[in-house]
XYZ file of C-alpha atoms in Angstrom:
372
model
C -20.213 -95.550 114.492
C -23.012 -95.453 111.916
C -24.760 -98.747 111.298
C -26.217 -99.489 107.847
C -30.012 -99.558 107.746
C -32.021 -102.446 106.355
C -32.846 -100.393 103.234
C -29.144 -99.876 102.570
C -28.547 -103.621 102.906
C -31.337 -104.323 100.442
C -29.830 -101.835 97.942
C -26.365 -103.428 98.352
C -27.873 -106.868 97.748
C -29.712 -105.795 94.639
C -26.647 -104.070 93.209
C -24.492 -107.100 94.119
C -26.818 -109.534 92.337
C -26.591 -107.378 89.200
C -22.792 -107.247 89.485
C -22.581 -111.034 89.933
C -24.605 -111.494 86.754
C -22.505 -109.029 84.743
C -19.224 -110.483 86.020
C -20.298 -113.995 85.204
C -21.270 -112.962 81.650
C -18.014 -111.143 80.988
C -15.522 -113.322 82.850
C -12.672 -114.521 80.595
C -12.615 -118.200 79.634
C -8.945 -118.553 80.574
C -8.773 -121.839 82.552
C -6.261 -120.351 85.028
C -8.600 -117.442 85.824
C -11.487 -119.891 86.164
C -9.502 -121.975 88.708
C -8.728 -118.895 90.782
C -12.500 -118.573 91.437
C -12.848 -122.256 92.447
C -10.012 -122.738 94.846
C -10.641 -125.017 97.813
C -10.762 -123.272 101.164
C -8.852 -124.977 103.927
C -8.767 -124.471 107.672
C -5.699 -124.335 109.889
C -4.918 -127.745 111.374
C -2.516 -126.549 114.084
C -2.632 -123.760 116.575
C 0.189 -122.280 118.714
C -0.555 -121.755 122.382
C 2.235 -119.463 123.644
C 2.199 -116.505 125.935
C 4.697 -114.687 123.709
C 5.482 -115.536 120.104
C 7.143 -114.019 117.082
C 5.084 -113.067 114.083
C 1.322 -112.896 113.908
C -1.391 -115.190 112.607
C -3.590 -113.756 109.819
C -6.872 -112.225 111.070
C -9.906 -114.133 109.770
C -11.846 -111.765 107.504
C -15.136 -113.608 107.718
C -16.819 -114.074 111.184
C -18.003 -117.538 110.095
C -14.401 -118.631 109.429
C -13.349 -117.098 112.719
C -16.074 -118.990 114.614
C -15.178 -122.320 113.055
C -11.460 -121.874 113.766
C -12.221 -120.679 117.317
C -14.191 -123.832 118.111
C -11.481 -126.071 116.626
C -8.765 -124.176 118.484
C -10.743 -124.568 121.744
C -10.841 -128.293 121.265
C -7.081 -128.482 120.828
C -6.503 -126.187 123.752
C -8.775 -128.317 126.029
C -6.975 -131.461 124.945
C -3.643 -129.825 125.816
C -4.651 -128.380 129.187
C -7.198 -130.800 130.666
C -6.449 -134.457 131.163
C -10.098 -135.420 130.932
C -10.057 -134.400 127.253
C -7.028 -136.483 126.343
C -8.460 -140.065 126.229
C -6.952 -142.772 124.072
C -5.275 -141.558 120.864
C -7.381 -143.828 118.696
C -10.624 -142.589 120.250
C -9.787 -138.887 119.815
C -8.308 -138.815 116.331
C -11.238 -140.020 114.247
C -14.028 -137.737 115.558
C -11.726 -134.682 115.402
C -10.669 -135.443 111.842
C -14.272 -135.937 110.812
C -15.202 -132.589 112.351
C -12.322 -130.989 110.482
C -13.356 -132.443 107.154
C -17.025 -131.603 107.708
C -16.111 -127.987 108.321
C -13.999 -127.812 105.134
C -16.756 -129.453 103.157
C -19.169 -126.871 104.442
C -16.885 -124.031 103.403
C -16.525 -125.481 99.908
C -20.202 -126.190 99.355
C -21.465 -123.181 97.390
C -25.046 -123.999 98.391
C -24.194 -123.514 102.069
C -21.173 -121.153 101.951
C -20.874 -118.996 98.839
C -17.875 -116.682 99.019
C -19.433 -114.093 96.734
C -22.675 -113.996 98.724
C -20.710 -113.665 101.926
C -18.935 -110.559 100.531
C -22.322 -109.075 99.654
C -23.465 -109.624 103.231
C -20.285 -108.300 104.848
C -19.739 -105.267 102.618
C -22.359 -102.969 104.292
C -21.070 -104.050 107.705
C -17.600 -102.761 106.814
C -18.660 -99.667 104.817
C -19.894 -97.654 107.814
C -17.857 -94.464 108.226
C -19.117 -93.014 105.972
C -21.666 -95.186 104.235
C -20.652 -94.269 100.684
C -20.459 -97.494 98.699
C -16.720 -97.936 99.212
C -14.514 -99.712 101.762
C -11.503 -97.579 102.717
C -8.267 -98.709 104.290
C -9.439 -97.256 107.647
C -12.777 -99.065 107.481
C -11.090 -102.354 106.638
C -8.524 -101.834 109.388
C -11.302 -101.222 111.927
C -13.078 -104.348 110.759
C -9.926 -106.449 111.064
C -9.162 -104.892 114.451
C -12.595 -105.760 115.889
C -12.164 -109.315 114.692
C -8.698 -109.559 116.173
C -9.771 -108.079 119.518
C -12.633 -110.569 119.736
C -10.209 -113.474 119.138
C -7.702 -112.125 121.675
C -10.343 -111.643 124.359
C -11.710 -115.098 123.741
C -8.273 -116.633 124.319
C -7.784 -114.487 127.393
C -11.083 -115.706 128.921
C -10.126 -119.286 128.110
C -6.689 -118.924 129.721
C -8.135 -117.119 132.713
C -10.551 -119.957 133.332
C -7.620 -122.379 133.597
C -5.640 -120.157 136.018
C -8.483 -118.942 138.198
C -8.404 -121.899 140.542
C -10.931 -120.574 143.081
C -13.335 -119.274 140.423
C -13.606 -115.735 141.852
C -13.080 -114.035 138.505
C -9.572 -112.935 139.481
C -6.097 -114.385 139.081
C -3.464 -114.068 141.800
C 0.228 -114.548 141.127
C 0.095 -117.702 143.165
C -2.644 -119.037 140.873
C -0.674 -118.191 137.758
C 1.702 -121.021 136.875
C 4.847 -120.239 134.903
C 5.740 -122.492 131.947
C 7.155 -125.972 132.736
C 10.606 -125.172 131.408
C 10.972 -122.435 134.046
C 10.294 -124.719 136.997
C 12.743 -127.281 135.530
C 15.579 -124.820 134.896
C 18.121 -122.861 136.932
C 18.920 -119.207 137.002
C 21.665 -119.624 134.342
C 19.382 -121.153 131.714
C 18.856 -119.318 128.425
C 15.834 -117.057 128.613
C 15.458 -117.381 132.382
C 15.861 -113.625 132.901
C 13.272 -112.769 130.242
C 10.591 -111.927 132.745
C 7.245 -112.081 130.932
C 6.274 -114.872 133.387
C 7.758 -113.203 136.523
C 6.087 -111.326 139.353
C 7.404 -107.990 138.082
C 5.364 -108.465 134.938
C 2.317 -109.537 136.969
C 2.533 -106.490 139.236
C 2.958 -104.152 136.272
C -0.236 -105.607 134.761
C -2.085 -105.055 138.069
C -3.314 -101.540 137.180
C -5.332 -101.004 140.355
C -2.664 -102.507 142.590
C -5.012 -104.842 144.476
C -2.745 -107.912 144.013
C -5.068 -109.616 141.575
C -5.682 -109.469 137.825
C -9.237 -109.004 136.564
C -10.105 -109.928 133.010
C -8.893 -106.621 131.516
C -5.673 -106.741 133.477
C -5.080 -110.421 132.662
C -5.637 -109.569 128.986
C -2.958 -106.879 129.338
C -0.690 -109.398 131.066
C -0.948 -111.789 128.123
C -0.909 -109.071 125.411
C 1.118 -106.076 126.775
C 1.632 -104.604 123.313
C -2.063 -103.647 123.243
C -2.208 -102.240 126.742
C -2.587 -98.567 127.672
C -1.389 -99.256 131.226
C 1.677 -96.988 131.755
C 3.222 -99.398 134.301
C 3.087 -102.249 131.788
C 4.464 -100.111 128.946
C 7.428 -99.153 131.167
C 7.885 -102.830 132.055
C 8.190 -103.612 128.320
C 10.909 -101.008 128.084
C 12.808 -102.523 130.994
C 12.539 -105.950 129.334
C 14.057 -104.618 126.131
C 17.036 -103.290 128.070
C 17.371 -106.453 130.143
C 17.325 -108.661 127.039
C 19.866 -106.641 125.025
C 22.116 -105.215 127.711
C 25.172 -107.418 127.071
C 27.548 -105.555 129.364
C 24.905 -105.517 132.198
C 25.265 -101.821 133.009
C 21.479 -101.295 132.993
C 21.421 -99.255 129.831
C 21.929 -99.735 126.095
C 25.025 -98.350 124.299
C 24.939 -97.688 120.570
C 26.233 -101.174 119.641
C 23.501 -102.836 121.736
C 20.884 -100.555 120.177
C 22.118 -100.994 116.601
C 22.298 -104.759 116.638
C 18.666 -105.469 117.334
C 16.382 -102.555 118.153
C 17.219 -100.252 115.251
C 16.409 -102.910 112.675
C 13.057 -103.589 114.343
C 12.150 -99.909 114.265
C 13.240 -99.566 110.612
C 11.207 -102.599 109.629
C 8.129 -101.182 111.334
C 8.537 -97.840 109.545
C 9.193 -99.439 106.149
C 7.107 -102.519 105.455
C 9.004 -103.170 102.231
C 12.366 -103.075 104.125
C 14.802 -105.824 103.249
C 17.887 -105.742 105.511
C 19.957 -107.591 102.953
C 19.900 -104.491 100.720
C 21.832 -102.391 103.198
C 25.211 -102.973 104.814
C 25.784 -102.188 108.480
C 28.063 -99.333 107.470
C 25.345 -97.772 105.332
C 22.812 -97.879 108.171
C 25.040 -96.597 110.934
C 24.377 -92.951 110.149
C 20.533 -93.123 110.392
C 20.987 -95.368 113.454
C 23.224 -92.787 115.100
C 20.653 -90.085 114.324
C 17.860 -92.066 115.911
C 20.031 -92.978 118.927
C 20.895 -89.314 119.500
C 17.228 -88.340 119.285
C 16.268 -90.965 121.912
C 19.239 -90.094 124.199
C 17.563 -87.128 125.929
C 20.149 -86.743 128.663
C 23.065 -87.014 126.220
C 25.026 -89.595 128.242
C 25.635 -91.836 125.218
C 23.371 -94.538 126.631
C 19.659 -95.373 126.416
C 17.712 -95.982 129.575
C 14.412 -97.840 129.677
C 12.535 -94.489 129.964
C 14.304 -93.279 126.810
C 12.907 -96.300 124.840
C 9.297 -95.138 125.456
C 9.001 -93.286 122.062
C 9.741 -96.465 120.118
C 8.315 -99.214 122.307
C 5.194 -99.394 120.129
C 7.368 -100.185 117.136
C 9.328 -102.841 119.035
C 6.035 -104.492 120.127
C 3.435 -103.825 117.374
C -0.172 -103.759 118.483
C -3.160 -105.564 116.974
C -4.014 -102.361 115.138
C -0.644 -102.493 113.330
C -1.373 -106.015 112.076
C -4.971 -105.108 111.230
C -3.751 -102.235 109.077
C -1.045 -104.351 107.503
C -3.631 -106.905 106.440
C -6.033 -104.218 105.199
C -3.260 -102.676 103.103
C -2.443 -106.028 101.598
C -6.079 -106.769 100.698
C -6.583 -103.398 99.069
C -3.309 -103.684 97.124
C -4.558 -106.965 95.661
C -8.233 -106.136 94.998
C -8.163 -102.377 94.126
C -8.405 -102.666 90.361
C -8.750 -98.913 89.597
C -6.048 -97.957 92.119
C -8.124 -95.327 93.899
C -7.122 -96.609 97.336
C -10.539 -98.033 98.228
C -12.697 -101.017 97.337
C -16.075 -101.028 95.633
C -18.380 -103.991 96.018
C -17.691 -104.926 92.386
C -13.907 -105.087 93.069
C -14.486 -107.303 96.093
C -16.771 -109.657 94.168
C -14.253 -109.810 91.317
C -11.487 -110.710 93.778
C -13.233 -112.827 96.355
C -10.395 -115.139 97.383
C -8.071 -112.249 98.337
C -10.263 -111.930 101.445
C -9.957 -115.630 102.254
C -6.296 -116.098 101.266
C -5.297 -116.626 104.900
C -6.893 -120.082 104.853
C -5.222 -121.437 101.731
C -2.397 -123.957 102.075
C 1.114 -123.376 100.682
C 0.262 -125.955 97.956
C -2.593 -123.707 96.769
C -0.305 -120.674 96.787
C 2.283 -122.424 94.605
C -0.268 -123.813 92.213
C -2.054 -120.564 91.565
C 0.827 -118.106 92.017
C -1.150 -116.084 94.553
C 0.787 -114.753 97.560
C -0.655 -115.852 100.881
C -0.748 -113.149 103.485
C 1.307 -113.973 106.584
């Protein structure tokens, strides 16, 4: 990957300063437009700590935002997992709230954190392949992906530290503790057979078969959708069959495939898909076509091996979400509709890049869709 030289950064900065001046001189005096450039940035106040979860949190565009949220998330995680961090409620609440407000005040102080200046600094770091004065969808996707992978690995290292009881840099299945609801439930409880926490999943993540998970393997264990480990990918396929196999014959018939998996694949292929626009009857033909294409042995059933071609669509990777967010940003900021962003377009639409940290109240007030 080509890294921008210092001379390129200087040129970007000079051009950006000129653009800032021109934009400020020609900006409309419409109060609503003025407000859009002075919206208050807000941080997330709650974080979800789950091994598996639906949906996906927005990827922080700015490394400074990512760092602030990472530190705040770490504090909440420590409080949740280590008793020595819990203390008395009255003692904990005030300092944490002050830290929260101080961080938001920092982000909204233009002398210390100026959104436009941040875009000027970040632009040459994104425009790298090639360095041509434009940010493409691929470049923005790669930027988002690197940020997401850094966040994922940070959480993996944090979780590994809590499970690695003997501090040898490895996690055994004995050291890994399943969620509390598992130990308090019986075999008939809802979700008990969904084996992301079971030894089968652990063994599938153990790529070298030594009985322990190193950091890479543990990361795969927590985030199997991003793994290239064939054993783990096949485990995901078995899980899909196990979860949806209502007649318990070890395979999926068309009905089991249609009511669940087909809609997930269709949604992945068509981001604008809205299932309410199509009746089941209208979608049965394309579903039958897909089912037949997957059913390689022609027995009228889908085995876990036959789900391999679509497993990446059933469990989207970080790259999928990185591209989704890049597409959204470009659709909002690409004024000349050439499919890429100039520095001028980014400066003119600064809050598109920080929309993930607005509250719902801001979204309603300014009529600007928040990326989710």
